[in-house]
Amino acid sequence: MYRYDEFDAAFVAERVEQFSDQVRRRIAGELTEDQFRPLRLMNGLYLQLHAYMLRVAIPYGTLSARQMRMLAHVARTYDRGYGHFTTRQNIQFNWPKLRDVPEILADLASVEMHAIQTSGNCVRNVTVDQFAGAAADEIIDPRPVAEIIRQWSSLHPEFLHLPRKFKIAMTGAPNDRAAVKFHDIGLMAQANRSGEVGWAVYVGGGLGRTPMVGKLINGFVPHEHLLAYLESILRVYNRYGRRDNKFKARIKILVHEEGLENIKGQVEEEFAHIRGGILTLPEEELDRIGAYFAPPEFEDKGVVRIDVEREKILDPAYGRFLSNNTFPHAQPGYTAITVSLKPIGGVPGDATAEQMEAVADLAQTYGFGEIRVTHEQNLVLPHVALADLRAVYDGLAAAGLAEANAGEVTDMIACPGLDYCALANARSIPIAQDISRRFAQPERAGEIGKLKIKISGCINACGHHHAGHIGILGVEKKGTELYQITVGGDGTENAAIGRILGPGFVADEVPDAIERLVDAYIVRRESADEPFIDAYRRLGDGPFKEALYGNG
Amino acid sequence: MKILTGNELLSGAAVYLDAGGRWGGEVQRARVFGAEDGDALEAAMGESVASGRIISIEPETIELRDGAIYPLRIRERIRAEGPSAPRLNRQTLAEDDHVSI
């Protein structure tokens, strides 16, 4: 993993000291709230419905066991014993007190973590495929480049006051697990005809009130020029992005209104000026950063064969875990494990301090100390030997973390919604809980297969509802929470925005509505191997609209 | 009818202005401002902002149901009661977190 150099350590320490003084002055009455608010937001401290919320950055979703233990310490010492992992691969604490925040940030700094640029109109945490550096289908590990982007975008003086926030996502594999086409910039690793690896650059994707699929602006940017190309895009956006209307300020609106070719022309013109300049990445620097992300020293533990079908008979829960929660690893004899934070009836993305410590211990003992956070609000142990699988499973089960539902109907994304969020219009968590309980039977979930349900409590779409195979958007109408249902969204390389099929439902009606959609799919699918999203694409809206609203 | 609500500076807790000019965590103790109390409401808001200890101050529309204060927005009802799923206690005020204006 990347380790801070002197510059990183100094700037984080200085920021902690600076914010400590700002908090002191605010409490002493030397700063007004109008003066203090932008300062606290620059340090990830929001005010929500019931309390402050501290959002801590987890760069490219990569954590060490030591860092995870510190998150557990923060949860236990300063909060209510739990944290909430988010779709930005970050963690949020919902109950910190203002006086404690400087101490929390100092504790985080001691393990090379911070909350800088987790708010505001700047470049936010770069997110990547959770299986980066482990996935069998990977062209390249994107994390060294993600780290370089982190260094370039941290406190970048030109880009700290953009028209609006700016999110970059990356995948090193052709199978997109990072929803890159729904980000301001999405990067997908590509190999050119000479076998050189570079990046396809998508621009202007996003969710929110105006969902857009990112558009390909450049099919191949070599590593060495990537920063210059990103700077060119940011510069054009910073110059022409709308600052007169918050709702039209994201780059997706600029690209949509001006047209891709126009924006591309301006970016290329800017790129022509700065290409080959100080932002050129020397190979040796890439190698230096890359060394921090070198694969661990895998051991040859002999041939391990796991008969999943046999395990399903002997121990059905473990068998399902093997089927759903393991992912093919590039290294023979190893696998990557998804640790589901979606227990039946639980809060998606929440983990207690004890669970964080259990994951840290398992990572330490069996996984080279590495942990990942997924944008689908789960955790990952990226490098586990097949020989250790059972021990890891048993450890997870003891911590209440062995739900074998990765990728299934109960593995939902849900934003905090109106139970916490000051922007929300409706609750998300109870809707997720009700759906989870409805599909709690493993046989039923297994019959349905891969199905992604995503729930947002407002149009800002933190719960990625537009990208859900089934999306649920909460709105408030005349004092009642109503839920609009969309079908056909997709966050993968085949990115698509879900379509609204009709009027919304009150909360109590939502599980039945979802069940009707699921039943319509099962009846009409060509075989059990045809996933929901493929069936929807083949069948169109008709059967699903009928399932929701009848054929009247 | 309206009540005044905000968040206490140190804890961030949702608080309400009561009839005694004191900010506390009980919505049912909130002072109810009628249509004729506009000036009093404005004055209370101004004094509260000036105290520096209550932030994000907003008037909130309510009605009285069987004598109890009932905020019309779902958001405010959840704010008054705490997270619903799972049900968690509201943020607590320390003794020195109560603010008088």
PDB file of N, CA, C and O in Angstrom, chain A residues 424-478:
ATOM      1  N   ALA A 424     -32.282  14.842   2.052  1.00  0.00           N
ATOM      2  CA  ALA A 424     -33.228  13.807   1.613  1.00  0.00           C
ATOM      3  C   ALA A 424     -34.677  14.264   1.728  1.00  0.00           C
ATOM      4  O   ALA A 424     -35.019  15.129   2.531  1.00  0.00           O
ATOM      5  N   ASN A 425     -35.519  13.655   0.912  1.00  0.00           N
ATOM      6  CA  ASN A 425     -36.964  13.893   0.960  1.00  0.00           C
ATOM      7  C   ASN A 425     -37.731  12.698   1.517  1.00  0.00           C
ATOM      8  O   ASN A 425     -38.909  12.816   1.871  1.00  0.00           O
ATOM      9  N   ALA A 426     -37.087  11.538   1.518  1.00  0.00           N
ATOM     10  CA  ALA A 426     -37.774  10.319   1.960  1.00  0.00           C
ATOM     11  C   ALA A 426     -36.740   9.361   2.539  1.00  0.00           C
ATOM     12  O   ALA A 426     -35.544   9.480   2.273  1.00  0.00           O
ATOM     13  N   ARG A 427     -37.217   8.413   3.313  1.00  0.00           N
ATOM     14  CA  ARG A 427     -36.310   7.432   3.915  1.00  0.00           C
ATOM     15  C   ARG A 427     -35.920   6.342   2.914  1.00  0.00           C
ATOM     16  O   ARG A 427     -36.746   5.934   2.083  1.00  0.00           O
ATOM     17  N   SER A 428     -34.698   5.893   2.998  1.00  0.00           N
ATOM     18  CA  SER A 428     -34.193   4.810   2.152  1.00  0.00           C
ATOM     19  C   SER A 428     -33.994   3.531   2.944  1.00  0.00           C
ATOM     20  O   SER A 428     -34.292   2.434   2.473  1.00  0.00           O
ATOM     21  N   ILE A 429     -33.453   3.674   4.155  1.00  0.00           N
ATOM     22  CA  ILE A 429     -33.035   2.498   4.922  1.00  0.00           C
ATOM     23  C   ILE A 429     -34.211   1.560   5.219  1.00  0.00           C
ATOM     24  O   ILE A 429     -34.111   0.351   4.981  1.00  0.00           O
ATOM     25  N   PRO A 430     -35.352   2.079   5.716  1.00  0.00           N
ATOM     26  CA  PRO A 430     -36.449   1.129   5.998  1.00  0.00           C
ATOM     27  C   PRO A 430     -36.977   0.443   4.748  1.00  0.00           C
ATOM     28  O   PRO A 430     -37.452  -0.699   4.828  1.00  0.00           O
ATOM     29  N   ILE A 431     -36.892   1.108   3.607  1.00  0.00           N
ATOM     30  CA  ILE A 431     -37.323   0.474   2.357  1.00  0.00           C
ATOM     31  C   ILE A 431     -36.389  -0.697   2.042  1.00  0.00           C
ATOM     32  O   ILE A 431     -36.828  -1.807   1.704  1.00  0.00           O
ATOM     33  N   ALA A 432     -35.073  -0.446   2.180  1.00  0.00           N
ATOM     34  CA  ALA A 432     -34.102  -1.513   1.946  1.00  0.00           C
ATOM     35  C   ALA A 432     -34.327  -2.671   2.917  1.00  0.00           C
ATOM     36  O   ALA A 432     -34.264  -3.851   2.531  1.00  0.00           O
ATOM     37  N   GLN A 433     -34.606  -2.337   4.161  1.00  0.00           N
ATOM     38  CA  GLN A 433     -34.813  -3.395   5.163  1.00  0.00           C
ATOM     39  C   GLN A 433     -36.037  -4.245   4.829  1.00  0.00           C
ATOM     40  O   GLN A 433     -36.004  -5.476   4.951  1.00  0.00           O
ATOM     41  N   ASP A 434     -37.115  -3.578   4.408  1.00  0.00           N
ATOM     42  CA  ASP A 434     -38.339  -4.325   4.083  1.00  0.00           C
ATOM     43  C   ASP A 434     -38.119  -5.251   2.879  1.00  0.00           C
ATOM     44  O   ASP A 434     -38.581  -6.397   2.869  1.00  0.00           O
ATOM     45  N   ILE A 435     -37.421  -4.739   1.863  1.00  0.00           N
ATOM     46  CA  ILE A 435     -37.149  -5.579   0.676  1.00  0.00           C
ATOM     47  C   ILE A 435     -36.239  -6.737   1.074  1.00  0.00           C
ATOM     48  O   ILE A 435     -36.426  -7.882   0.649  1.00  0.00           O
ATOM     49  N   SER A 436     -35.254  -6.438   1.910  1.00  0.00           N
ATOM     50  CA  SER A 436     -34.325  -7.476   2.357  1.00  0.00           C
ATOM     51  C   SER A 436     -35.075  -8.599   3.075  1.00  0.00           C
ATOM     52  O   SER A 436     -34.849  -9.793   2.823  1.00  0.00           O
ATOM     53  N   ARG A 437     -36.000  -8.221   3.951  1.00  0.00           N
ATOM     54  CA  ARG A 437     -36.758  -9.248   4.682  1.00  0.00           C
ATOM     55  C   ARG A 437     -37.663 -10.027   3.731  1.00  0.00           C
ATOM     56  O   ARG A 437     -37.848 -11.228   3.877  1.00  0.00           O
ATOM     57  N   ARG A 438     -38.213  -9.328   2.741  1.00  0.00           N
ATOM     58  CA  ARG A 438     -39.111  -9.996   1.802  1.00  0.00           C
ATOM     59  C   ARG A 438     -38.380 -11.110   1.030  1.00  0.00           C
ATOM     60  O   ARG A 438     -38.960 -12.159   0.740  1.00  0.00           O
ATOM     61  N   PHE A 439     -37.124 -10.868   0.704  1.00  0.00           N
ATOM     62  CA  PHE A 439     -36.367 -11.843  -0.088  1.00  0.00           C
ATOM     63  C   PHE A 439     -35.327 -12.564   0.763  1.00  0.00           C
ATOM     64  O   PHE A 439     -34.274 -12.957   0.270  1.00  0.00           O
ATOM     65  N   ALA A 440     -35.637 -12.725   2.039  1.00  0.00           N
ATOM     66  CA  ALA A 440     -34.650 -13.274   2.981  1.00  0.00           C
ATOM     67  C   ALA A 440     -34.322 -14.734   2.725  1.00  0.00           C
ATOM     68  O   ALA A 440     -33.214 -15.190   3.022  1.00  0.00           O
ATOM     69  N   GLN A 441     -35.267 -15.479   2.179  1.00  0.00           N
ATOM     70  CA  GLN A 441     -35.013 -16.905   1.991  1.00  0.00           C
ATOM     71  C   GLN A 441     -33.930 -17.110   0.930  1.00  0.00           C
ATOM     72  O   GLN A 441     -34.084 -16.675  -0.218  1.00  0.00           O
ATOM     73  N   PRO A 442     -32.836 -17.786   1.281  1.00  0.00           N
ATOM     74  CA  PRO A 442     -31.735 -17.941   0.323  1.00  0.00           C
ATOM     75  C   PRO A 442     -32.163 -18.655  -0.962  1.00  0.00           C
ATOM     76  O   PRO A 442     -31.664 -18.326  -2.035  1.00  0.00           O
ATOM     77  N   GLU A 443     -33.095 -19.603  -0.836  1.00  0.00           N
ATOM     78  CA  GLU A 443     -33.524 -20.334  -2.033  1.00  0.00           C
ATOM     79  C   GLU A 443     -34.199 -19.378  -3.015  1.00  0.00           C
ATOM     80  O   GLU A 443     -33.998 -19.462  -4.222  1.00  0.00           O
ATOM     81  N   ARG A 444     -35.026 -18.498  -2.469  1.00  0.00           N
ATOM     82  CA  ARG A 444     -35.725 -17.518  -3.308  1.00  0.00           C
ATOM     83  C   ARG A 444     -34.713 -16.554  -3.950  1.00  0.00           C
ATOM     84  O   ARG A 444     -34.766 -16.294  -5.152  1.00  0.00           O
ATOM     85  N   ALA A 445     -33.783 -16.043  -3.150  1.00  0.00           N
ATOM     86  CA  ALA A 445     -32.769 -15.126  -3.692  1.00  0.00           C
ATOM     87  C   ALA A 445     -31.931 -15.831  -4.750  1.00  0.00           C
ATOM     88  O   ALA A 445     -31.594 -15.255  -5.788  1.00  0.00           O
ATOM     89  N   GLY A 446     -31.612 -17.100  -4.498  1.00  0.00           N
ATOM     90  CA  GLY A 446     -30.820 -17.863  -5.466  1.00  0.00           C
ATOM     91  C   GLY A 446     -31.572 -18.078  -6.764  1.00  0.00           C
ATOM     92  O   GLY A 446     -30.995 -18.021  -7.857  1.00  0.00           O
ATOM     93  N   GLU A 447     -32.873 -18.298  -6.643  1.00  0.00           N
ATOM     94  CA  GLU A 447     -33.703 -18.489  -7.833  1.00  0.00           C
ATOM     95  C   GLU A 447     -33.703 -17.223  -8.698  1.00  0.00           C
ATOM     96  O   GLU A 447     -33.659 -17.283  -9.925  1.00  0.00           O
ATOM     97  N   ILE A 448     -33.709 -16.075  -8.045  1.00  0.00           N
ATOM     98  CA  ILE A 448     -33.749 -14.796  -8.776  1.00  0.00           C
ATOM     99  C   ILE A 448     -32.406 -14.516  -9.446  1.00  0.00           C
ATOM    100  O   ILE A 448     -32.349 -13.992 -10.555  1.00  0.00           O
ATOM    101  N   GLY A 449     -31.331 -14.858  -8.782  1.00  0.00           N
ATOM    102  CA  GLY A 449     -30.003 -14.649  -9.370  1.00  0.00           C
ATOM    103  C   GLY A 449     -29.509 -13.226  -9.199  1.00  0.00           C
ATOM    104  O   GLY A 449     -29.896 -12.524  -8.275  1.00  0.00           O
ATOM    105  N   LYS A 450     -28.645 -12.804 -10.117  1.00  0.00           N
ATOM    106  CA  LYS A 450     -28.017 -11.484  -9.992  1.00  0.00           C
ATOM    107  C   LYS A 450     -29.029 -10.379 -10.271  1.00  0.00           C
ATOM    108  O   LYS A 450     -29.629 -10.335 -11.351  1.00  0.00           O
ATOM    109  N   LEU A 451     -29.211  -9.524  -9.309  1.00  0.00           N
ATOM    110  CA  LEU A 451     -30.175  -8.435  -9.457  1.00  0.00           C
ATOM    111  C   LEU A 451     -29.748  -7.288  -8.552  1.00  0.00           C
ATOM    112  O   LEU A 451     -29.569  -7.476  -7.348  1.00  0.00           O
ATOM    113  N   LYS A 452     -29.577  -6.135  -9.152  1.00  0.00           N
ATOM    114  CA  LYS A 452     -29.105  -4.983  -8.378  1.00  0.00           C
ATOM    115  C   LYS A 452     -30.236  -3.991  -8.153  1.00  0.00           C
ATOM    116  O   LYS A 452     -30.757  -3.404  -9.098  1.00  0.00           O
ATOM    117  N   ILE A 453     -30.596  -3.817  -6.875  1.00  0.00           N
ATOM    118  CA  ILE A 453     -31.588  -2.823  -6.485  1.00  0.00           C
ATOM    119  C   ILE A 453     -30.846  -1.683  -5.792  1.00  0.00           C
ATOM    120  O   ILE A 453     -30.011  -1.922  -4.921  1.00  0.00           O
ATOM    121  N   LYS A 454     -31.148  -0.463  -6.204  1.00  0.00           N
ATOM    122  CA  LYS A 454     -30.442   0.693  -5.643  1.00  0.00           C
ATOM    123  C   LYS A 454     -31.463   1.764  -5.260  1.00  0.00           C
ATOM    124  O   LYS A 454     -32.342   2.085  -6.041  1.00  0.00           O
ATOM    125  N   ILE A 455     -31.287   2.303  -4.044  1.00  0.00           N
ATOM    126  CA  ILE A 455     -32.319   3.171  -3.463  1.00  0.00           C
ATOM    127  C   ILE A 455     -31.736   4.521  -3.056  1.00  0.00           C
ATOM    128  O   ILE A 455     -30.741   4.576  -2.332  1.00  0.00           O
ATOM    129  N   SER A 456     -32.374   5.585  -3.516  1.00  0.00           N
ATOM    130  CA  SER A 456     -31.979   6.938  -3.114  1.00  0.00           C
ATOM    131  C   SER A 456     -33.147   7.626  -2.430  1.00  0.00           C
ATOM    132  O   SER A 456     -34.297   7.458  -2.841  1.00  0.00           O
ATOM    133  N   GLY A 457     -32.816   8.454  -1.432  1.00  0.00           N
ATOM    134  CA  GLY A 457     -33.857   9.180  -0.715  1.00  0.00           C
ATOM    135  C   GLY A 457     -34.109  10.569  -1.261  1.00  0.00           C
ATOM    136  O   GLY A 457     -34.907  11.324  -0.693  1.00  0.00           O
ATOM    137  N   CYS A 458     -33.433  10.919  -2.348  1.00  0.00           N
ATOM    138  CA  CYS A 458     -33.743  12.179  -3.036  1.00  0.00           C
ATOM    139  C   CYS A 458     -33.109  12.138  -4.415  1.00  0.00           C
ATOM    140  O   CYS A 458     -32.359  11.226  -4.751  1.00  0.00           O
ATOM    141  N   ILE A 459     -33.394  13.168  -5.182  1.00  0.00           N
ATOM    142  CA  ILE A 459     -32.978  13.202  -6.584  1.00  0.00           C
ATOM    143  C   ILE A 459     -31.453  13.330  -6.746  1.00  0.00           C
ATOM    144  O   ILE A 459     -30.914  13.127  -7.827  1.00  0.00           O
ATOM    145  N   ASN A 460     -30.749  13.631  -5.654  1.00  0.00           N
ATOM    146  CA  ASN A 460     -29.289  13.711  -5.780  1.00  0.00           C
ATOM    147  C   ASN A 460     -28.657  12.342  -6.044  1.00  0.00           C
ATOM    148  O   ASN A 460     -27.511  12.251  -6.460  1.00  0.00           O
ATOM    149  N   ALA A 461     -29.401  11.268  -5.782  1.00  0.00           N
ATOM    150  CA  ALA A 461     -29.044   9.933  -6.270  1.00  0.00           C
ATOM    151  C   ALA A 461     -27.768   9.355  -5.669  1.00  0.00           C
ATOM    152  O   ALA A 461     -27.043   8.619  -6.340  1.00  0.00           O
ATOM    153  N   CYS A 462     -27.497   9.646  -4.400  1.00  0.00           N
ATOM    154  CA  CYS A 462     -26.332   9.023  -3.748  1.00  0.00           C
ATOM    155  C   CYS A 462     -26.484   7.506  -3.721  1.00  0.00           C
ATOM    156  O   CYS A 462     -25.491   6.787  -3.628  1.00  0.00           O
ATOM    157  N   GLY A 463     -27.711   7.022  -3.766  1.00  0.00           N
ATOM    158  CA  GLY A 463     -27.944   5.575  -3.774  1.00  0.00           C
ATOM    159  C   GLY A 463     -27.943   4.985  -5.176  1.00  0.00           C
ATOM    160  O   GLY A 463     -28.294   3.806  -5.342  1.00  0.00           O
ATOM    161  N   HIS A 464     -27.505   5.790  -6.175  1.00  0.00           N
ATOM    162  CA  HIS A 464     -27.302   5.285  -7.555  1.00  0.00           C
ATOM    163  C   HIS A 464     -28.562   4.650  -8.154  1.00  0.00           C
ATOM    164  O   HIS A 464     -28.467   3.718  -8.935  1.00  0.00           O
ATOM    165  N   HIS A 465     -29.751   5.158  -7.782  1.00  0.00           N
ATOM    166  CA  HIS A 465     -30.970   4.465  -8.239  1.00  0.00           C
ATOM    167  C   HIS A 465     -31.076   4.412  -9.760  1.00  0.00           C
ATOM    168  O   HIS A 465     -31.607   3.449 -10.308  1.00  0.00           O
ATOM    169  N   HIS A 466     -30.558   5.437 -10.440  1.00  0.00           N
ATOM    170  CA  HIS A 466     -30.636   5.426 -11.912  1.00  0.00           C
ATOM    171  C   HIS A 466     -29.903   4.225 -12.501  1.00  0.00           C
ATOM    172  O   HIS A 466     -30.203   3.795 -13.609  1.00  0.00           O
ATOM    173  N   ALA A 467     -28.877   3.744 -11.786  1.00  0.00           N
ATOM    174  CA  ALA A 467     -28.040   2.661 -12.315  1.00  0.00           C
ATOM    175  C   ALA A 467     -28.477   1.291 -11.797  1.00  0.00           C
ATOM    176  O   ALA A 467     -27.818   0.287 -12.081  1.00  0.00           O
ATOM    177  N   GLY A 468     -29.580   1.236 -11.065  1.00  0.00           N
ATOM    178  CA  GLY A 468     -30.064  -0.044 -10.561  1.00  0.00           C
ATOM    179  C   GLY A 468     -30.843  -0.802 -11.626  1.00  0.00           C
ATOM    180  O   GLY A 468     -31.590  -0.182 -12.391  1.00  0.00           O
ATOM    181  N   HIS A 469     -30.689  -2.111 -11.651  1.00  0.00           N
ATOM    182  CA  HIS A 469     -31.581  -2.898 -12.512  1.00  0.00           C
ATOM    183  C   HIS A 469     -33.015  -2.549 -12.142  1.00  0.00           C
ATOM    184  O   HIS A 469     -33.875  -2.370 -12.994  1.00  0.00           O
ATOM    185  N   ILE A 470     -33.233  -2.470 -10.827  1.00  0.00           N
ATOM    186  CA  ILE A 470     -34.448  -1.854 -10.300  1.00  0.00           C
ATOM    187  C   ILE A 470     -33.987  -0.702  -9.416  1.00  0.00           C
ATOM    188  O   ILE A 470     -33.186  -0.894  -8.501  1.00  0.00           O
ATOM    189  N   GLY A 471     -34.451   0.493  -9.744  1.00  0.00           N
ATOM    190  CA  GLY A 471     -34.080   1.665  -8.960  1.00  0.00           C
ATOM    191  C   GLY A 471     -35.281   2.171  -8.186  1.00  0.00           C
ATOM    192  O   GLY A 471     -36.418   2.055  -8.648  1.00  0.00           O
ATOM    193  N   ILE A 472     -35.025   2.714  -7.011  1.00  0.00           N
ATOM    194  CA  ILE A 472     -36.111   3.258  -6.186  1.00  0.00           C
ATOM    195  C   ILE A 472     -35.704   4.658  -5.751  1.00  0.00           C
ATOM    196  O   ILE A 472     -34.627   4.852  -5.171  1.00  0.00           O
ATOM    197  N   LEU A 473     -36.557   5.611  -6.057  1.00  0.00           N
ATOM    198  CA  LEU A 473     -36.291   7.004  -5.692  1.00  0.00           C
ATOM    199  C   LEU A 473     -37.389   7.492  -4.758  1.00  0.00           C
ATOM    200  O   LEU A 473     -38.566   7.497  -5.129  1.00  0.00           O
ATOM    201  N   GLY A 474     -36.988   7.929  -3.571  1.00  0.00           N
ATOM    202  CA  GLY A 474     -37.948   8.464  -2.617  1.00  0.00           C
ATOM    203  C   GLY A 474     -38.201   9.942  -2.851  1.00  0.00           C
ATOM    204  O   GLY A 474     -37.266  10.711  -3.060  1.00  0.00           O
ATOM    205  N   VAL A 475     -39.463  10.326  -2.833  1.00  0.00           N
ATOM    206  CA  VAL A 475     -39.834  11.739  -2.946  1.00  0.00           C
ATOM    207  C   VAL A 475     -40.879  12.026  -1.864  1.00  0.00           C
ATOM    208  O   VAL A 475     -41.467  11.094  -1.304  1.00  0.00           O
ATOM    209  N   GLU A 476     -41.101  13.302  -1.583  1.00  0.00           N
ATOM    210  CA  GLU A 476     -42.175  13.653  -0.656  1.00  0.00           C
ATOM    211  C   GLU A 476     -43.284  14.331  -1.436  1.00  0.00           C
ATOM    212  O   GLU A 476     -43.034  15.242  -2.216  1.00  0.00           O
ATOM    213  N   LYS A 477     -44.499  13.850  -1.256  1.00  0.00           N
ATOM    214  CA  LYS A 477     -45.641  14.458  -1.933  1.00  0.00           C
ATOM    215  C   LYS A 477     -46.748  14.655  -0.908  1.00  0.00           C
ATOM    216  O   LYS A 477     -47.222  13.681  -0.312  1.00  0.00           O
ATOM    217  N   LYS A 478     -47.091  15.905  -0.694  1.00  0.00           N
ATOM    218  CA  LYS A 478     -48.157  16.259   0.251  1.00  0.00           C
ATOM    219  C   LYS A 478     -47.951  15.586   1.614  1.00  0.00           C
ATOM    220  O   LYS A 478     -48.871  14.974   2.172  1.00  0.00           O
TER     221      LYS A 478
END
